[in-house]
Amino acid sequence: GENVEQHPSTLSVQEGDSAVIKCTYSDSASNYFPWYKQELGKRPQLIIDIRSNVGEKKDQRIAVTLNKTAKHFSLHITETQPEDSAVYFCAASRAGQGNLIFGKGTKLSVKP
Amino acid sequence: EAEVAQSPRYKITEKSQAVAFWCDPISGHATLYWYRQILGQGPELLVQFQDESVVDDSQLPKDRFSAERLKGVDSTLKIQPAELGDSAMYLCASNPTGTGEGAFFGQGTRLTVV
């Protein structure tokens, strides 16, 4: 079955710096890769996603890149702000299946 | 903005007792998921419904867990008997397509078994 590895487990940056979180997946049939942000005590919220027919997607300060050959994808947050502090989860889903396989999460701390 | 509703938000129960969680997905979403999230880890799928039918319950501990979605709308997840290791956040999610794309999560039920 699919296995998603996420690194690093914790990340601390200064406000205004960039943050990068990386994930690898094992199932070459996976074709959908979302990123969720989970603030303490709150629900995971979808912040950006990418499908396997696209190599990069941007939404304001957030971008996701996908390398299908290497089976890895990354979340990039530019100009980080304290409100970006949260746990970020990557996930992968296989075509025709609804089950999202999640990574273990990255706790991002943005210091003012 | 439409949301996935879950209740209760918090539940404390003694081991060996029965406990139940309720979820009401976003209106019109045919696919409903129950995930379990242990502290410090990512969510793990317990069961997936498409309308009233179970699509995937391969990770559901069926000796103690059960889930139903009788009318294809809201859903109940039950644990009987609860064990200490069941302490976790139980998250419900829904999406309209069944492909996992754009899944929306509820606030979850934080279960503590004592």
CSV table of C-alpha atoms in Angstrom, one decimal:
chain,number,residue,atom,x,y,z
A,1,GLY,CA,0.0,0.0,0.0
A,2,GLU,CA,0.9,3.7,-0.1
A,3,ASN,CA,3.4,5.1,2.3
A,4,VAL,CA,4.0,8.8,2.8
A,5,GLU,CA,7.1,10.1,4.5
A,6,GLN,CA,7.3,13.7,5.6
A,7,HIS,CA,10.3,15.8,6.7
A,8,PRO,CA,11.2,17.6,8.8
A,9,SER,CA,9.0,16.8,11.8
A,10,THR,CA,9.7,20.3,13.2
A,11,LEU,CA,10.7,23.5,11.5
A,12,SER,CA,11.4,26.9,13.1
A,13,VAL,CA,11.9,30.0,10.9
A,14,GLN,CA,12.1,33.7,11.5
A,15,GLU,CA,9.2,35.8,10.3
A,16,GLY,CA,9.7,36.8,6.7
A,17,ASP,CA,11.8,33.7,5.9
A,18,SER,CA,10.7,30.9,3.6
A,19,ALA,CA,9.8,27.4,4.8
A,20,VAL,CA,9.9,24.2,2.8
A,21,ILE,CA,8.4,20.9,3.8
A,22,LYS,CA,9.1,17.7,1.8
A,23,CYS,CA,7.2,14.5,1.3
A,24,THR,CA,7.9,11.3,-0.5
A,25,TYR,CA,5.3,8.7,-1.6
A,26,SER,CA,5.7,5.0,-2.6
A,27,ASP,CA,2.8,4.3,-4.9
A,28,SER,CA,3.5,5.4,-8.4
A,29,ALA,CA,-0.3,5.2,-9.1
A,30,SER,CA,-1.0,8.1,-6.6
A,31,ASN,CA,-2.2,11.1,-8.6
A,32,TYR,CA,-3.5,13.6,-6.0
A,33,PHE,CA,-1.4,15.4,-3.4
A,34,PRO,CA,-3.1,17.8,-0.9
A,35,TRP,CA,-1.6,19.8,1.9
A,36,TYR,CA,-3.5,20.4,5.1
A,37,LYS,CA,-2.9,23.0,7.9
A,38,GLN,CA,-3.9,22.1,11.4
A,39,GLU,CA,-3.8,24.7,14.1
A,40,LEU,CA,-3.9,23.5,17.7
A,41,GLY,CA,-7.2,22.0,18.6
A,42,LYS,CA,-8.7,22.7,15.2
A,43,ARG,CA,-9.7,20.7,12.2
A,44,PRO,CA,-7.2,20.0,9.3
A,45,GLN,CA,-7.9,22.5,6.5
A,46,LEU,CA,-7.0,22.1,2.9
A,47,ILE,CA,-4.6,24.8,1.9
A,48,ILE,CA,-3.4,23.7,-1.6
A,49,ASP,CA,-3.4,20.6,-3.7
A,50,ILE,CA,-1.8,19.3,-6.9
A,51,ARG,CA,-2.6,16.6,-9.4
A,52,SER,CA,0.0,14.5,-11.1
A,53,ASN,CA,-0.5,16.2,-14.5
A,54,VAL,CA,0.9,19.4,-13.1
A,55,GLY,CA,4.4,20.1,-11.8
A,56,GLU,CA,3.8,23.2,-9.8
A,57,LYS,CA,0.9,25.2,-8.4
A,58,LYS,CA,0.9,28.6,-6.6
A,59,ASP,CA,-1.6,30.4,-4.4
A,60,GLN,CA,-0.3,33.7,-3.1
A,61,ARG,CA,2.5,32.9,-0.6
A,62,ILE,CA,2.1,29.1,-0.9
A,63,ALA,CA,3.3,26.8,-3.6
A,64,VAL,CA,3.5,23.1,-4.1
A,65,THR,CA,5.9,21.3,-6.5
A,66,LEU,CA,5.7,17.7,-7.7
A,67,ASN,CA,8.4,15.4,-9.1
A,68,LYS,CA,6.6,12.3,-10.3
A,69,THR,CA,9.8,10.6,-11.4
A,70,ALA,CA,11.3,10.9,-7.9
A,71,LYS,CA,7.9,10.5,-6.2
A,72,HIS,CA,8.3,13.5,-4.0
A,73,PHE,CA,6.4,16.8,-3.5
A,74,SER,CA,7.1,19.8,-1.5
A,75,LEU,CA,5.3,22.7,0.1
A,76,HIS,CA,6.9,26.2,-0.1
A,77,ILE,CA,5.7,29.1,2.1
A,78,THR,CA,7.3,32.4,1.4
A,79,GLU,CA,7.3,35.5,3.6
A,80,THR,CA,6.2,33.5,6.6
A,81,GLN,CA,4.1,35.1,9.2
A,82,PRO,CA,3.4,34.1,12.8
A,83,GLU,CA,-0.1,33.0,11.8
A,84,ASP,CA,1.5,30.4,9.6
A,85,SER,CA,2.5,28.6,12.7
A,86,ALA,CA,0.7,25.2,12.7
A,87,VAL,CA,1.1,21.5,11.9
A,88,TYR,CA,1.2,20.8,8.2
A,89,PHE,CA,0.3,17.4,6.7
A,90,CYS,CA,0.9,16.2,3.3
A,91,ALA,CA,-1.2,13.4,1.8
A,92,ALA,CA,-1.5,11.2,-1.3
A,93,SER,CA,-4.4,9.6,-3.0
A,94,ARG,CA,-4.6,6.9,-5.7
A,95,ALA,CA,-6.7,7.3,-8.8
A,96,GLY,CA,-10.1,5.8,-8.3
A,97,GLN,CA,-9.7,5.5,-4.5
A,98,GLY,CA,-10.9,8.1,-1.9
A,99,ASN,CA,-8.5,7.2,0.9
A,100,LEU,CA,-6.0,9.9,1.7
A,101,ILE,CA,-2.7,8.6,3.1
A,102,PHE,CA,-1.2,11.2,5.4
A,103,GLY,CA,2.4,12.0,6.4
A,104,LYS,CA,3.2,12.3,10.1
A,105,GLY,CA,3.1,16.1,10.0
A,106,THR,CA,5.5,19.0,10.3
A,107,LYS,CA,5.2,21.5,13.2
A,108,LEU,CA,6.1,24.9,11.8
A,109,SER,CA,6.9,27.7,14.2
A,110,VAL,CA,7.3,31.2,12.8
A,111,LYS,CA,9.1,33.5,15.3
A,112,PRO,CA,8.3,37.2,15.2
B,1,GLU,CA,-19.6,28.3,4.6
B,2,ALA,CA,-20.8,24.7,4.8
B,3,GLU,CA,-19.1,22.6,7.4
B,4,VAL,CA,-18.9,19.0,8.5
B,5,ALA,CA,-20.6,18.8,11.9
B,6,GLN,CA,-19.4,16.4,14.6
B,7,SER,CA,-20.5,15.8,18.1
B,8,PRO,CA,-19.5,15.6,20.9
B,9,ARG,CA,-16.4,17.7,20.7
B,10,TYR,CA,-14.9,16.0,23.8
B,11,LYS,CA,-15.7,12.7,25.4
B,12,ILE,CA,-14.2,11.0,28.5
B,13,THR,CA,-15.1,7.4,29.0
B,14,GLU,CA,-14.0,4.6,31.2
B,15,LYS,CA,-12.4,1.6,29.6
B,16,SER,CA,-14.8,-1.2,28.7
B,17,GLN,CA,-17.6,1.3,28.3
B,18,ALA,CA,-19.3,2.0,24.9
B,19,VAL,CA,-18.9,5.3,23.2
B,20,ALA,CA,-20.5,6.8,20.0
B,21,PHE,CA,-19.6,9.7,17.8
B,22,TRP,CA,-21.8,11.4,15.3
B,23,CYS,CA,-21.0,13.2,12.0
B,24,ASP,CA,-23.1,15.2,9.6
B,25,PRO,CA,-21.3,15.8,6.3
B,26,ILE,CA,-21.6,18.8,4.0
B,27,SER,CA,-25.0,18.6,2.2
B,28,GLY,CA,-24.7,16.7,-1.0
B,29,HIS,CA,-21.4,15.1,-0.3
B,30,ALA,CA,-21.8,11.4,-1.1
B,31,THR,CA,-18.5,10.3,0.4
B,32,LEU,CA,-17.9,10.3,4.1
B,33,TYR,CA,-14.7,9.2,5.9
B,34,TRP,CA,-13.9,8.5,9.6
B,35,TYR,CA,-10.3,9.1,10.5
B,36,ARG,CA,-8.4,8.5,13.7
B,37,GLN,CA,-5.6,10.9,14.6
B,38,ILE,CA,-3.3,9.9,17.5
B,39,LEU,CA,-1.5,12.9,19.1
B,40,GLY,CA,1.5,13.9,17.0
B,41,GLN,CA,0.6,11.8,14.0
B,42,GLY,CA,-1.3,12.2,10.8
B,43,PRO,CA,-4.9,11.0,10.4
B,44,GLU,CA,-5.4,7.4,9.5
B,45,LEU,CA,-8.5,6.1,7.7
B,46,LEU,CA,-10.9,3.9,9.7
B,47,VAL,CA,-13.8,3.7,7.2
B,48,GLN,CA,-15.0,5.2,4.0
B,49,PHE,CA,-18.7,5.4,2.9
B,50,GLN,CA,-20.1,6.1,-0.5
B,51,ASP,CA,-23.7,7.0,0.2
B,52,GLU,CA,-24.8,4.3,2.6
B,53,SER,CA,-22.3,1.6,1.4
B,54,VAL,CA,-18.9,0.9,3.0
B,55,VAL,CA,-16.2,1.3,0.4
B,56,ASP,CA,-13.2,0.6,2.7
B,57,ASP,CA,-13.1,-0.6,6.2
B,58,SER,CA,-9.9,-2.6,6.0
B,59,GLN,CA,-8.3,-0.6,8.9
B,60,LEU,CA,-11.3,-0.6,11.2
B,61,PRO,CA,-10.9,-2.9,14.2
B,62,LYS,CA,-14.1,-4.7,13.7
B,63,ASP,CA,-14.0,-6.6,16.9
B,64,ARG,CA,-14.8,-3.4,18.8
B,65,PHE,CA,-15.5,-0.6,16.2
B,66,SER,CA,-18.6,-0.3,14.1
B,67,ALA,CA,-19.8,2.4,11.7
B,68,GLU,CA,-23.0,3.1,9.9
B,69,ARG,CA,-24.6,5.5,7.5
B,70,LEU,CA,-28.0,4.2,7.2
B,71,LYS,CA,-29.6,6.8,5.0
B,72,GLY,CA,-26.5,7.9,3.2
B,73,VAL,CA,-26.4,11.2,5.1
B,74,ASP,CA,-25.2,11.4,8.7
B,75,SER,CA,-23.0,8.7,10.2
B,76,THR,CA,-22.3,7.1,13.6
B,77,LEU,CA,-19.0,5.5,14.7
B,78,LYS,CA,-19.2,3.3,17.8
B,79,ILE,CA,-16.6,1.7,20.0
B,80,GLN,CA,-17.5,-1.1,22.3
B,81,PRO,CA,-15.7,-1.8,24.6
B,82,ALA,CA,-13.4,1.2,24.7
B,83,GLU,CA,-9.7,0.5,25.5
B,84,LEU,CA,-7.0,2.9,26.8
B,85,GLY,CA,-5.3,2.8,23.4
B,86,ASP,CA,-8.4,4.3,21.7
B,87,SER,CA,-7.7,7.7,23.1
B,88,ALA,CA,-7.3,9.9,20.1
B,89,MET,CA,-9.1,12.5,17.9
B,90,TYR,CA,-11.8,11.0,15.7
B,91,LEU,CA,-12.2,13.1,12.6
B,92,CYS,CA,-15.0,12.9,10.1
B,93,ALA,CA,-14.5,14.2,6.5
B,94,SER,CA,-16.6,14.4,3.4
B,95,ASN,CA,-16.2,15.2,-0.2
B,96,PRO,CA,-18.5,15.1,-3.2
B,97,THR,CA,-16.4,13.1,-5.6
B,98,GLY,CA,-15.2,10.0,-3.7
B,99,THR,CA,-11.7,10.5,-5.0
B,100,GLY,CA,-10.3,12.1,-1.9
B,101,GLU,CA,-9.9,15.4,-3.7
B,102,GLY,CA,-11.0,18.4,-1.7
B,103,ALA,CA,-12.0,16.5,1.5
B,104,PHE,CA,-13.4,18.7,4.2
B,105,PHE,CA,-12.8,17.8,7.8
B,106,GLY,CA,-15.0,18.3,10.8
B,107,GLN,CA,-13.7,19.7,14.2
B,108,GLY,CA,-13.3,16.2,15.5
B,109,THR,CA,-14.2,14.4,18.7
B,110,ARG,CA,-11.4,14.2,21.3
B,111,LEU,CA,-11.8,10.9,23.1
B,112,THR,CA,-10.0,10.1,26.3
B,113,VAL,CA,-10.4,6.6,27.8
B,114,VAL,CA,-9.5,6.4,31.5
